[in-house]
Amino acid sequence: MPCKPAKARKLLKNNKAIVIQRKPFTIQLLYGSSGYKQEISLGVDTGSKFIGLSATTIKKELYASTVELRNDIVKLNSDRRQNRKSRRSRNTRHRKPRFDNRRKCEGWIAPSVKHKIDTHLKSIDNVYKILPITNLVVEVANFDIQKIINPNISGSEYQKGKQLGFLNIRQYILHRDSYTCQCCKGKSKDNILNIHHIESKKTGGNSPDNLVTLCKTCHTKFHKGEINLNFKRRKSFRDATFMNFMKWRLYDELSKLYSNVSMTFGYITNFIRIKHGLPKDHYVDARCISGNPSAEPLDYYFYQKKVRCHNRQIHKSNPKKGKRLLNQAPYKVKGFRLYDNVSYNGIECFIWGRRRNGFFSLKKLDGTKIHNAINYKKLKFLLPRKGYLIETRRQLFIN
């Protein structure tokens, strides 16, 4: 169980405990204790971009955290697919395939979705490592996307989508746009119509909300940079789709790992938060989910950002003279790595950029620039880089 900082200092000074980790600061006793434990409830506010975590007893909040998830998996996989495709199409010698691994195994899910589910599981496991959690409550959400688009939908209308009766998505887009260029409205007199992606195909996909009809003339001018298009993609339901898919998958995985796992829903959390006059934030929602919204909150919380562990060369799509060069700094520069936690003039920050000559770019997790080019001799090393960058922030609203 957590103890006060004064007691922790005495235990460390008398060699009765050792430090396990710095953030969150955790010590381990070197002697047997009474084994007394209180009941601790961990609330988890699931999401597609952020996770809220809060461990509470009836009286106090013991742990509060917000985890920012990665959302670059789709782009990186698209870059890799593009680079591999261009490599295979070159007029070069190719070896025979060594593995027949082009089949999707049973239970396969998209890498971007799998990463987010794994991050949920890892974030919860990190709390279990430092606190004796007795009850785990997870908030799940169920979004009726068709109801969001059309509030009056009912009955058999759910089976009659917008594309019903069309052979393919191209035919539907042309019909939706009345077979008219949405840029010049037919002024170019060009009868050839193309389907244009508002966002990049590799990130926006082939959703109808991301497609628009253009004549060949306007389409060519846009890609040559002669005209600008002011189209904006309609509201994306990617996050809602992810939440609908992941809720049962996450719950099943947690039920295999832990006992006393239960679910709650967003409207219940919203009611509890409003009833107790609490602000809207991920870790605050997690405190309401834990079942102890009136517990005395901490005056700080941990903001965690999930970052990539390796910078793979195949993800780079900026070849120079037809070749992708290893244009990156060494593994370590003057003893420092990318994303290392350092201190500069008493300010804790992270290495966000590095140069071979030993000058680094420093930032905080909220994007605040500390220095664009500081010499390594002026930095104090605090923590090595990990998959999660952790920053302590103060809670602005405390009841």
mmCIF file of C-alpha atoms in Angstrom:
data_model
loop_
_atom_site.group_PDB
_atom_site.id
_atom_site.type_symbol
_atom_site.label_atom_id
_atom_site.label_comp_id
_atom_site.label_asym_id
_atom_site.label_seq_id
_atom_site.Cartn_x
_atom_site.Cartn_y
_atom_site.Cartn_z
ATOM 1 C CA MET A 1 0.000 0.000 0.000
ATOM 2 C CA PRO A 2 1.211 3.592 -0.598
ATOM 3 C CA CYS A 3 2.899 5.458 2.230
ATOM 4 C CA LYS A 4 3.721 9.098 2.895
ATOM 5 C CA PRO A 5 6.946 10.583 1.413
ATOM 6 C CA ALA A 6 8.418 11.103 4.908
ATOM 7 C CA LYS A 7 8.040 7.409 5.721
ATOM 8 C CA ALA A 8 9.530 6.438 2.368
ATOM 9 C CA ARG A 9 12.599 8.621 3.058
ATOM 10 C CA LYS A 10 13.105 6.980 6.458
ATOM 11 C CA LEU A 11 12.805 3.477 5.006
ATOM 12 C CA LEU A 12 15.328 4.257 2.269
ATOM 13 C CA LYS A 13 17.709 5.984 4.691
ATOM 14 C CA ASN A 14 17.659 2.993 7.076
ATOM 15 C CA ASN A 15 18.197 0.528 4.183
ATOM 16 C CA LYS A 16 14.805 -1.074 4.802
ATOM 17 C CA ALA A 17 13.591 -0.500 1.238
ATOM 18 C CA ILE A 18 14.934 -0.091 -2.276
ATOM 19 C CA VAL A 19 13.738 2.047 -5.201
ATOM 20 C CA ILE A 20 11.997 0.058 -7.946
ATOM 21 C CA GLN A 21 11.118 2.867 -10.342
ATOM 22 C CA ARG A 22 11.174 6.643 -10.420
ATOM 23 C CA LYS A 23 7.852 7.384 -12.188
ATOM 24 C CA PRO A 24 5.599 6.636 -10.479
ATOM 25 C CA PHE A 25 8.024 6.587 -7.533
ATOM 26 C CA THR A 26 7.881 3.046 -6.138
ATOM 27 C CA ILE A 27 9.828 1.398 -3.337
ATOM 28 C CA GLN A 28 9.943 -2.223 -2.198
ATOM 29 C CA LEU A 29 10.359 -3.291 1.431
ATOM 30 C CA LEU A 30 13.325 -5.489 2.337
ATOM 31 C CA TYR A 31 11.541 -7.001 5.335
ATOM 32 C CA GLY A 32 8.247 -8.769 5.870
ATOM 33 C CA SER A 33 5.229 -6.570 6.593
ATOM 34 C CA SER A 34 1.888 -7.315 8.231
ATOM 35 C CA GLY A 35 0.320 -7.843 4.833
ATOM 36 C CA TYR A 36 -2.560 -5.470 5.526
ATOM 37 C CA LYS A 37 -4.237 -4.302 2.342
ATOM 38 C CA GLN A 38 -7.222 -2.094 1.668
ATOM 39 C CA GLU A 39 -9.732 -2.693 -1.090
ATOM 40 C CA ILE A 40 -8.657 -0.743 -4.159
ATOM 41 C CA SER A 41 -10.864 -0.201 -7.199
ATOM 42 C CA LEU A 42 -9.289 0.622 -10.563
ATOM 43 C CA GLY A 43 -11.456 2.560 -13.007
ATOM 44 C CA VAL A 44 -10.547 2.487 -16.713
ATOM 45 C CA ASP A 45 -11.949 5.033 -19.158
ATOM 46 C CA THR A 46 -11.323 3.327 -22.503
ATOM 47 C CA GLY A 47 -10.892 5.307 -25.716
ATOM 48 C CA SER A 48 -9.388 5.323 -29.190
ATOM 49 C CA LYS A 49 -7.061 8.268 -28.489
ATOM 50 C CA PHE A 50 -6.750 8.456 -24.687
ATOM 51 C CA ILE A 51 -7.093 6.108 -21.727
ATOM 52 C CA GLY A 52 -8.041 7.328 -18.256
ATOM 53 C CA LEU A 53 -6.896 5.378 -15.175
ATOM 54 C CA SER A 54 -7.720 5.976 -11.530
ATOM 55 C CA ALA A 55 -7.123 3.690 -8.529
ATOM 56 C CA THR A 56 -9.122 4.654 -5.450
ATOM 57 C CA THR A 57 -10.157 3.500 -2.013
ATOM 58 C CA ILE A 58 -13.340 4.756 -0.360
ATOM 59 C CA LYS A 59 -11.466 7.733 1.119
ATOM 60 C CA LYS A 60 -8.498 8.513 -1.167
ATOM 61 C CA GLU A 61 -7.302 8.424 -4.732
ATOM 62 C CA LEU A 62 -4.006 6.529 -4.931
ATOM 63 C CA TYR A 63 -3.169 6.752 -8.638
ATOM 64 C CA ALA A 64 -4.369 8.893 -11.553
ATOM 65 C CA SER A 65 -3.138 8.799 -15.121
ATOM 66 C CA THR A 66 -3.994 9.726 -18.704
ATOM 67 C CA VAL A 67 -2.390 7.678 -21.489
ATOM 68 C CA GLU A 68 -2.143 9.088 -25.018
ATOM 69 C CA LEU A 69 -2.292 6.341 -27.650
ATOM 70 C CA ARG A 70 -0.432 6.208 -30.922
ATOM 71 C CA ASN A 71 -2.436 7.066 -34.052
ATOM 72 C CA ASP A 72 0.308 6.750 -36.671
ATOM 73 C CA ILE A 73 0.096 2.983 -37.235
ATOM 74 C CA VAL A 74 -2.086 3.283 -40.352
ATOM 75 C CA LYS A 75 0.255 5.814 -41.982
ATOM 76 C CA LEU A 76 3.405 3.827 -41.200
ATOM 77 C CA ASN A 77 1.932 0.604 -42.563
ATOM 78 C CA SER A 78 0.793 2.451 -45.693
ATOM 79 C CA ASP A 79 4.306 3.863 -46.203
ATOM 80 C CA ARG A 80 5.780 0.394 -45.757
ATOM 81 C CA ARG A 81 3.289 -1.096 -48.220
ATOM 82 C CA GLN A 82 4.091 1.633 -50.757
ATOM 83 C CA ASN A 83 7.845 1.162 -50.401
ATOM 84 C CA ARG A 84 7.615 -2.605 -50.722
ATOM 85 C CA LYS A 85 5.392 -2.311 -53.786
ATOM 86 C CA SER A 86 7.842 0.026 -55.527
ATOM 87 C CA ARG A 87 10.754 -2.231 -54.603
ATOM 88 C CA ARG A 88 9.075 -5.309 -56.080
ATOM 89 C CA SER A 89 8.205 -3.504 -59.310
ATOM 90 C CA ARG A 90 11.804 -2.520 -60.078
ATOM 91 C CA ASN A 91 13.698 -4.379 -62.776
ATOM 92 C CA THR A 92 15.942 -6.218 -60.353
ATOM 93 C CA ARG A 93 16.755 -9.787 -59.426
ATOM 94 C CA HIS A 94 14.329 -11.314 -56.951
ATOM 95 C CA ARG A 95 14.855 -14.355 -54.784
ATOM 96 C CA LYS A 96 12.185 -16.981 -54.419
ATOM 97 C CA PRO A 97 9.785 -16.497 -51.485
ATOM 98 C CA ARG A 98 10.978 -18.355 -48.374
ATOM 99 C CA PHE A 99 7.745 -18.402 -46.415
ATOM 100 C CA ASP A 100 4.127 -18.902 -47.319
ATOM 101 C CA ASN A 101 2.876 -16.424 -44.738
ATOM 102 C CA ARG A 102 0.335 -14.437 -46.718
ATOM 103 C CA ARG A 103 -2.665 -15.823 -44.862
ATOM 104 C CA LYS A 104 -4.447 -14.100 -42.005
ATOM 105 C CA CYS A 105 -4.610 -16.314 -38.950
ATOM 106 C CA GLU A 106 -7.834 -16.933 -37.076
ATOM 107 C CA GLY A 107 -8.797 -13.988 -34.898
ATOM 108 C CA TRP A 108 -6.707 -11.532 -36.960
ATOM 109 C CA ILE A 109 -7.409 -7.852 -36.370
ATOM 110 C CA ALA A 110 -5.936 -4.765 -38.001
ATOM 111 C CA PRO A 111 -2.525 -3.718 -36.565
ATOM 112 C CA SER A 112 -3.818 -0.263 -35.622
ATOM 113 C CA VAL A 113 -6.658 -1.795 -33.595
ATOM 114 C CA LYS A 114 -4.466 -4.499 -32.067
ATOM 115 C CA HIS A 115 -1.956 -1.888 -30.915
ATOM 116 C CA LYS A 116 -4.627 0.086 -29.068
ATOM 117 C CA ILE A 117 -6.055 -2.986 -27.377
ATOM 118 C CA ASP A 118 -2.550 -4.097 -26.339
ATOM 119 C CA THR A 119 -1.850 -0.615 -24.973
ATOM 120 C CA HIS A 120 -5.006 -0.802 -22.844
ATOM 121 C CA LEU A 121 -3.876 -4.156 -21.446
ATOM 122 C CA LYS A 122 -0.320 -2.937 -20.799
ATOM 123 C CA SER A 123 -1.466 0.269 -19.079
ATOM 124 C CA ILE A 124 -3.743 -1.692 -16.747
ATOM 125 C CA ASP A 125 -0.977 -4.213 -16.033
ATOM 126 C CA ASN A 126 1.393 -1.384 -15.073
ATOM 127 C CA VAL A 127 -1.036 -0.325 -12.324
ATOM 128 C CA TYR A 128 -1.428 -3.902 -11.089
ATOM 129 C CA LYS A 129 2.356 -4.096 -10.675
ATOM 130 C CA ILE A 130 2.449 -1.315 -8.090
ATOM 131 C CA LEU A 131 -0.952 -1.589 -6.346
ATOM 132 C CA PRO A 132 -2.925 -4.562 -4.965
ATOM 133 C CA ILE A 133 -6.041 -3.969 -7.084
ATOM 134 C CA THR A 134 -9.088 -5.878 -5.850
ATOM 135 C CA ASN A 135 -11.733 -4.607 -8.281
ATOM 136 C CA LEU A 136 -11.440 -3.611 -11.940
ATOM 137 C CA VAL A 137 -14.198 -1.563 -13.606
ATOM 138 C CA VAL A 138 -13.995 -0.816 -17.335
ATOM 139 C CA GLU A 139 -16.178 1.656 -19.191
ATOM 140 C CA VAL A 140 -17.267 0.494 -22.634
ATOM 141 C CA ALA A 141 -19.277 2.300 -25.275
ATOM 142 C CA ASN A 142 -21.727 1.229 -27.954
ATOM 143 C CA PHE A 143 -22.303 3.655 -30.834
ATOM 144 C CA ASP A 144 -25.170 3.329 -33.296
ATOM 145 C CA ILE A 145 -23.450 5.006 -36.262
ATOM 146 C CA GLN A 146 -26.514 4.862 -38.523
ATOM 147 C CA LYS A 147 -28.561 6.481 -35.746
ATOM 148 C CA ILE A 148 -25.975 9.260 -35.468
ATOM 149 C CA ILE A 149 -26.234 9.934 -39.215
ATOM 150 C CA ASN A 150 -30.026 9.630 -39.345
ATOM 151 C CA PRO A 151 -31.754 10.036 -35.945
ATOM 152 C CA ASN A 152 -35.109 8.940 -37.425
ATOM 153 C CA ILE A 153 -33.907 5.563 -38.731
ATOM 154 C CA SER A 154 -35.792 2.491 -37.558
ATOM 155 C CA GLY A 155 -36.714 -1.106 -38.413
ATOM 156 C CA SER A 156 -35.767 -2.422 -41.842
ATOM 157 C CA GLU A 157 -34.147 0.917 -42.755
ATOM 158 C CA TYR A 158 -30.991 -0.342 -41.031
ATOM 159 C CA GLN A 159 -30.639 -2.883 -43.869
ATOM 160 C CA LYS A 160 -31.012 -0.243 -46.595
ATOM 161 C CA GLY A 161 -27.830 1.787 -46.675
ATOM 162 C CA LYS A 162 -27.051 4.698 -48.961
ATOM 163 C CA GLN A 163 -25.226 2.449 -51.434
ATOM 164 C CA LEU A 164 -28.139 0.036 -51.861
ATOM 165 C CA GLY A 165 -28.760 -0.570 -55.583
ATOM 166 C CA PHE A 166 -25.349 0.635 -56.772
ATOM 167 C CA LEU A 167 -22.815 -1.752 -58.325
ATOM 168 C CA ASN A 168 -19.792 -0.159 -56.658
ATOM 169 C CA ILE A 169 -18.726 2.879 -54.660
ATOM 170 C CA ARG A 170 -17.670 4.792 -57.783
ATOM 171 C CA GLN A 171 -21.176 4.601 -59.224
ATOM 172 C CA TYR A 172 -22.611 5.775 -55.909
ATOM 173 C CA ILE A 173 -20.269 8.796 -55.697
ATOM 174 C CA LEU A 174 -21.070 9.866 -59.265
ATOM 175 C CA HIS A 175 -24.803 9.589 -58.572
ATOM 176 C CA ARG A 176 -24.467 11.431 -55.253
ATOM 177 C CA ASP A 177 -22.673 14.329 -56.966
ATOM 178 C CA SER A 178 -25.171 14.361 -59.895
ATOM 179 C CA TYR A 179 -22.416 13.400 -62.374
ATOM 180 C CA THR A 180 -21.009 16.921 -62.035
ATOM 181 C CA CYS A 181 -17.529 18.155 -61.180
ATOM 182 C CA GLN A 182 -17.723 19.606 -57.671
ATOM 183 C CA CYS A 183 -14.943 22.086 -58.428
ATOM 184 C CA CYS A 184 -15.922 23.845 -61.644
ATOM 185 C CA LYS A 185 -19.566 22.673 -61.716
ATOM 186 C CA GLY A 186 -19.202 21.662 -65.394
ATOM 187 C CA LYS A 187 -17.659 24.918 -66.651
ATOM 188 C CA SER A 188 -14.647 23.085 -68.102
ATOM 189 C CA LYS A 189 -16.951 21.129 -70.464
ATOM 190 C CA ASP A 190 -14.839 18.016 -69.731
ATOM 191 C CA ASN A 191 -16.998 14.873 -69.959
ATOM 192 C CA ILE A 192 -14.427 12.592 -68.282
ATOM 193 C CA LEU A 193 -15.087 12.339 -64.525
ATOM 194 C CA ASN A 194 -12.649 11.088 -61.883
ATOM 195 C CA ILE A 195 -13.089 10.190 -58.226
ATOM 196 C CA HIS A 196 -10.775 12.233 -55.981
ATOM 197 C CA HIS A 197 -9.680 11.433 -52.419
ATOM 198 C CA ILE A 198 -10.102 14.429 -50.103
ATOM 199 C CA GLU A 199 -7.647 12.957 -47.607
ATOM 200 C CA SER A 200 -4.819 10.698 -48.716
ATOM 201 C CA LYS A 201 -6.048 7.244 -49.676
ATOM 202 C CA LYS A 202 -3.587 5.580 -47.318
ATOM 203 C CA THR A 203 -4.947 7.454 -44.298
ATOM 204 C CA GLY A 204 -8.501 8.358 -45.305
ATOM 205 C CA GLY A 205 -9.368 5.172 -47.191
ATOM 206 C CA ASN A 206 -12.180 4.714 -49.715
ATOM 207 C CA SER A 207 -15.026 5.832 -47.482
ATOM 208 C CA PRO A 208 -17.734 7.757 -49.387
ATOM 209 C CA ASP A 209 -17.183 10.687 -47.016
ATOM 210 C CA ASN A 210 -13.600 10.888 -48.290
ATOM 211 C CA LEU A 211 -14.466 10.854 -52.011
ATOM 212 C CA VAL A 212 -15.659 13.592 -54.353
ATOM 213 C CA THR A 213 -16.299 13.852 -58.103
ATOM 214 C CA LEU A 214 -13.906 15.949 -60.225
ATOM 215 C CA CYS A 215 -13.564 16.304 -63.960
ATOM 216 C CA LYS A 216 -10.275 15.210 -65.484
ATOM 217 C CA THR A 217 -9.242 18.821 -66.129
ATOM 218 C CA CYS A 218 -9.678 19.951 -62.521
ATOM 219 C CA HIS A 219 -8.187 16.714 -61.197
ATOM 220 C CA THR A 220 -5.041 17.181 -63.284
ATOM 221 C CA LYS A 221 -4.722 20.863 -62.341
ATOM 222 C CA PHE A 222 -5.006 20.033 -58.633
ATOM 223 C CA HIS A 223 -2.227 17.443 -58.726
ATOM 224 C CA LYS A 224 -0.036 19.888 -60.671
ATOM 225 C CA GLY A 225 -0.616 22.497 -57.963
ATOM 226 C CA GLU A 226 -2.429 24.935 -60.272
ATOM 227 C CA ILE A 227 -5.652 25.053 -58.225
ATOM 228 C CA ASN A 228 -6.642 24.543 -54.613
ATOM 229 C CA LEU A 229 -9.629 22.559 -53.402
ATOM 230 C CA ASN A 230 -11.530 23.614 -50.287
ATOM 231 C CA PHE A 231 -13.308 20.328 -49.687
ATOM 232 C CA LYS A 232 -13.381 19.016 -46.145
ATOM 233 C CA ARG A 233 -14.078 15.446 -45.300
ATOM 234 C CA ARG A 234 -17.378 14.821 -43.584
ATOM 235 C CA LYS A 235 -17.368 13.579 -40.009
ATOM 236 C CA SER A 236 -15.381 10.374 -39.614
ATOM 237 C CA PHE A 237 -16.722 7.540 -37.467
ATOM 238 C CA ARG A 238 -13.411 5.727 -37.171
ATOM 239 C CA ASP A 239 -13.216 6.194 -33.398
ATOM 240 C CA ALA A 240 -16.807 5.035 -32.879
ATOM 241 C CA THR A 241 -16.185 1.948 -35.025
ATOM 242 C CA PHE A 242 -13.084 1.109 -32.991
ATOM 243 C CA MET A 243 -14.957 1.410 -29.692
ATOM 244 C CA ASN A 244 -17.761 -0.845 -30.952
ATOM 245 C CA PHE A 245 -15.238 -3.480 -31.980
ATOM 246 C CA MET A 246 -12.846 -3.400 -29.051
ATOM 247 C CA LYS A 247 -15.245 -3.424 -26.090
ATOM 248 C CA TRP A 248 -15.908 -7.176 -25.956
ATOM 249 C CA ARG A 249 -12.422 -8.114 -27.112
ATOM 250 C CA LEU A 250 -10.850 -6.055 -24.323
ATOM 251 C CA TYR A 251 -13.314 -7.327 -21.729
ATOM 252 C CA ASP A 252 -12.643 -10.980 -22.677
ATOM 253 C CA GLU A 253 -8.875 -10.459 -22.443
ATOM 254 C CA LEU A 254 -9.164 -8.766 -19.046
ATOM 255 C CA SER A 255 -11.448 -11.536 -17.736
ATOM 256 C CA LYS A 256 -8.731 -14.087 -18.556
ATOM 257 C CA LEU A 257 -6.058 -12.093 -16.711
ATOM 258 C CA TYR A 258 -7.845 -10.713 -13.657
ATOM 259 C CA SER A 259 -10.712 -11.574 -11.350
ATOM 260 C CA ASN A 260 -13.538 -9.235 -10.312
ATOM 261 C CA VAL A 261 -13.760 -7.500 -13.704
ATOM 262 C CA SER A 262 -16.971 -5.576 -14.391
ATOM 263 C CA MET A 263 -18.297 -3.179 -17.014
ATOM 264 C CA THR A 264 -20.038 0.161 -16.893
ATOM 265 C CA PHE A 265 -21.281 2.538 -19.578
ATOM 266 C CA GLY A 266 -20.629 6.113 -20.585
ATOM 267 C CA TYR A 267 -24.030 7.531 -19.686
ATOM 268 C CA ILE A 268 -23.599 6.263 -16.092
ATOM 269 C CA THR A 269 -20.168 7.905 -15.853
ATOM 270 C CA ASN A 270 -21.568 11.158 -17.230
ATOM 271 C CA PHE A 271 -24.399 11.156 -14.667
ATOM 272 C CA ILE A 272 -22.006 10.539 -11.751
ATOM 273 C CA ARG A 273 -19.583 13.252 -12.906
ATOM 274 C CA ILE A 274 -22.325 15.881 -13.233
ATOM 275 C CA LYS A 275 -23.909 14.864 -9.912
ATOM 276 C CA HIS A 276 -20.631 15.461 -8.047
ATOM 277 C CA GLY A 277 -19.718 18.610 -10.001
ATOM 278 C CA LEU A 278 -16.475 17.208 -11.422
ATOM 279 C CA PRO A 279 -14.709 18.541 -14.539
ATOM 280 C CA LYS A 280 -14.521 16.583 -17.770
ATOM 281 C CA ASP A 281 -11.175 14.809 -18.104
ATOM 282 C CA HIS A 282 -10.048 11.252 -18.735
ATOM 283 C CA TYR A 283 -8.559 10.568 -15.301
ATOM 284 C CA VAL A 284 -11.570 12.259 -13.643
ATOM 285 C CA ASP A 285 -13.939 10.003 -15.588
ATOM 286 C CA ALA A 286 -11.843 7.041 -14.466
ATOM 287 C CA ARG A 287 -12.321 8.090 -10.826
ATOM 288 C CA CYS A 288 -16.105 8.113 -11.362
ATOM 289 C CA ILE A 289 -15.869 4.702 -13.043
ATOM 290 C CA SER A 290 -13.958 3.274 -10.071
ATOM 291 C CA GLY A 291 -17.059 3.801 -7.907
ATOM 292 C CA ASN A 292 -15.468 6.324 -5.534
ATOM 293 C CA PRO A 293 -16.100 9.776 -7.095
ATOM 294 C CA SER A 294 -16.051 11.424 -3.638
ATOM 295 C CA ALA A 295 -12.584 10.066 -2.774
ATOM 296 C CA GLU A 296 -10.014 12.742 -1.928
ATOM 297 C CA PRO A 297 -8.153 13.326 -5.219
ATOM 298 C CA LEU A 298 -4.412 13.601 -5.617
ATOM 299 C CA ASP A 299 -3.004 17.024 -6.411
ATOM 300 C CA TYR A 300 -1.184 15.550 -9.436
ATOM 301 C CA TYR A 301 -1.632 12.947 -12.141
ATOM 302 C CA PHE A 302 0.657 11.187 -14.616
ATOM 303 C CA TYR A 303 0.417 12.033 -18.304
ATOM 304 C CA GLN A 304 1.793 9.184 -20.393
ATOM 305 C CA LYS A 305 2.483 9.185 -24.119
ATOM 306 C CA LYS A 306 2.987 5.946 -26.046
ATOM 307 C CA VAL A 307 5.802 6.245 -28.584
ATOM 308 C CA ARG A 308 7.324 3.893 -31.098
ATOM 309 C CA CYS A 309 10.171 1.747 -29.842
ATOM 310 C CA HIS A 310 12.140 1.513 -33.120
ATOM 311 C CA ASN A 311 12.586 3.752 -36.154
ATOM 312 C CA ARG A 312 12.362 1.244 -38.987
ATOM 313 C CA GLN A 313 14.121 2.131 -42.216
ATOM 314 C CA ILE A 314 11.352 0.668 -44.396
ATOM 315 C CA HIS A 315 8.913 3.276 -43.045
ATOM 316 C CA LYS A 316 10.936 6.090 -44.601
ATOM 317 C CA SER A 317 9.673 7.317 -47.949
ATOM 318 C CA ASN A 318 12.131 10.123 -48.761
ATOM 319 C CA PRO A 319 14.675 8.499 -51.086
ATOM 320 C CA LYS A 320 17.656 10.551 -52.254
ATOM 321 C CA LYS A 321 18.728 9.932 -55.855
ATOM 322 C CA GLY A 322 16.659 6.768 -55.915
ATOM 323 C CA LYS A 323 18.145 5.335 -52.704
ATOM 324 C CA ARG A 324 16.931 5.434 -49.127
ATOM 325 C CA LEU A 325 19.988 6.293 -47.084
ATOM 326 C CA LEU A 326 20.531 5.558 -43.411
ATOM 327 C CA ASN A 327 20.142 9.261 -42.628
ATOM 328 C CA GLN A 328 19.680 8.928 -38.901
ATOM 329 C CA ALA A 329 21.857 9.561 -35.870
ATOM 330 C CA PRO A 330 23.653 6.645 -34.168
ATOM 331 C CA TYR A 331 21.968 4.494 -31.525
ATOM 332 C CA LYS A 332 23.460 6.746 -28.837
ATOM 333 C CA VAL A 333 24.784 10.281 -29.190
ATOM 334 C CA LYS A 334 27.107 11.327 -26.347
ATOM 335 C CA GLY A 335 25.376 8.763 -24.131
ATOM 336 C CA PHE A 336 21.835 10.001 -24.877
ATOM 337 C CA ARG A 337 19.035 8.431 -26.906
ATOM 338 C CA LEU A 338 15.868 9.799 -28.464
ATOM 339 C CA TYR A 339 13.049 10.326 -25.902
ATOM 340 C CA ASP A 340 15.412 10.117 -22.909
ATOM 341 C CA ASN A 341 14.084 12.004 -19.888
ATOM 342 C CA VAL A 342 16.564 14.777 -18.987
ATOM 343 C CA SER A 343 16.742 17.903 -16.871
ATOM 344 C CA TYR A 344 17.805 21.308 -18.227
ATOM 345 C CA ASN A 345 18.004 24.291 -15.849
ATOM 346 C CA GLY A 346 15.784 22.428 -13.401
ATOM 347 C CA ILE A 347 13.106 21.691 -16.050
ATOM 348 C CA GLU A 348 12.232 18.072 -16.787
ATOM 349 C CA CYS A 349 11.789 17.416 -20.495
ATOM 350 C CA PHE A 350 12.498 14.887 -23.242
ATOM 351 C CA ILE A 351 15.002 14.659 -26.083
ATOM 352 C CA TRP A 352 12.894 15.175 -29.214
ATOM 353 C CA GLY A 353 15.705 15.577 -31.764
ATOM 354 C CA ARG A 354 19.437 14.848 -31.865
ATOM 355 C CA ARG A 355 22.507 15.632 -33.930
ATOM 356 C CA ARG A 356 25.780 13.816 -34.223
ATOM 357 C CA ASN A 357 27.714 16.781 -32.806
ATOM 358 C CA GLY A 358 25.900 16.443 -29.460
ATOM 359 C CA PHE A 359 23.234 19.136 -29.740
ATOM 360 C CA PHE A 360 19.677 18.166 -28.833
ATOM 361 C CA SER A 361 16.152 19.490 -29.233
ATOM 362 C CA LEU A 362 14.151 19.442 -25.990
ATOM 363 C CA LYS A 363 10.367 19.377 -25.562
ATOM 364 C CA LYS A 364 7.676 18.570 -23.059
ATOM 365 C CA LEU A 365 4.862 16.154 -23.829
ATOM 366 C CA ASP A 366 2.409 19.001 -24.459
ATOM 367 C CA GLY A 367 4.662 20.251 -27.283
ATOM 368 C CA THR A 368 6.277 23.093 -25.334
ATOM 369 C CA LYS A 369 9.755 23.769 -26.748
ATOM 370 C CA ILE A 370 12.440 24.054 -24.097
ATOM 371 C CA HIS A 371 15.424 24.437 -26.447
ATOM 372 C CA ASN A 372 16.058 23.829 -30.142
ATOM 373 C CA ALA A 373 19.777 23.086 -29.901
ATOM 374 C CA ILE A 374 21.397 22.599 -26.499
ATOM 375 C CA ASN A 375 24.780 21.037 -25.859
ATOM 376 C CA TYR A 376 24.742 17.643 -24.149
ATOM 377 C CA LYS A 377 27.104 18.932 -21.414
ATOM 378 C CA LYS A 378 24.290 21.102 -20.025
ATOM 379 C CA LEU A 379 21.868 18.182 -19.632
ATOM 380 C CA LYS A 380 21.321 15.975 -16.613
ATOM 381 C CA PHE A 381 20.219 12.425 -17.371
ATOM 382 C CA LEU A 382 17.128 11.304 -15.417
ATOM 383 C CA LEU A 383 15.536 8.250 -17.041
ATOM 384 C CA PRO A 384 16.230 6.144 -20.134
ATOM 385 C CA ARG A 385 13.651 6.106 -22.887
ATOM 386 C CA LYS A 386 10.863 3.545 -22.737
ATOM 387 C CA GLY A 387 7.729 2.778 -24.679
ATOM 388 C CA TYR A 388 5.834 5.194 -22.400
ATOM 389 C CA LEU A 389 7.010 8.745 -21.748
ATOM 390 C CA ILE A 390 5.737 9.889 -18.337
ATOM 391 C CA GLU A 391 5.265 13.465 -17.181
ATOM 392 C CA THR A 392 3.834 14.607 -13.836
ATOM 393 C CA ARG A 393 1.142 17.256 -14.099
ATOM 394 C CA ARG A 394 -0.935 19.040 -11.489
ATOM 395 C CA GLN A 395 -4.673 18.544 -11.263
ATOM 396 C CA LEU A 396 -6.219 21.955 -11.860
ATOM 397 C CA PHE A 397 -9.623 21.158 -10.405
ATOM 398 C CA ILE A 398 -9.757 19.534 -6.990
ATOM 399 C CA ASN A 399 -13.011 19.255 -5.063
#
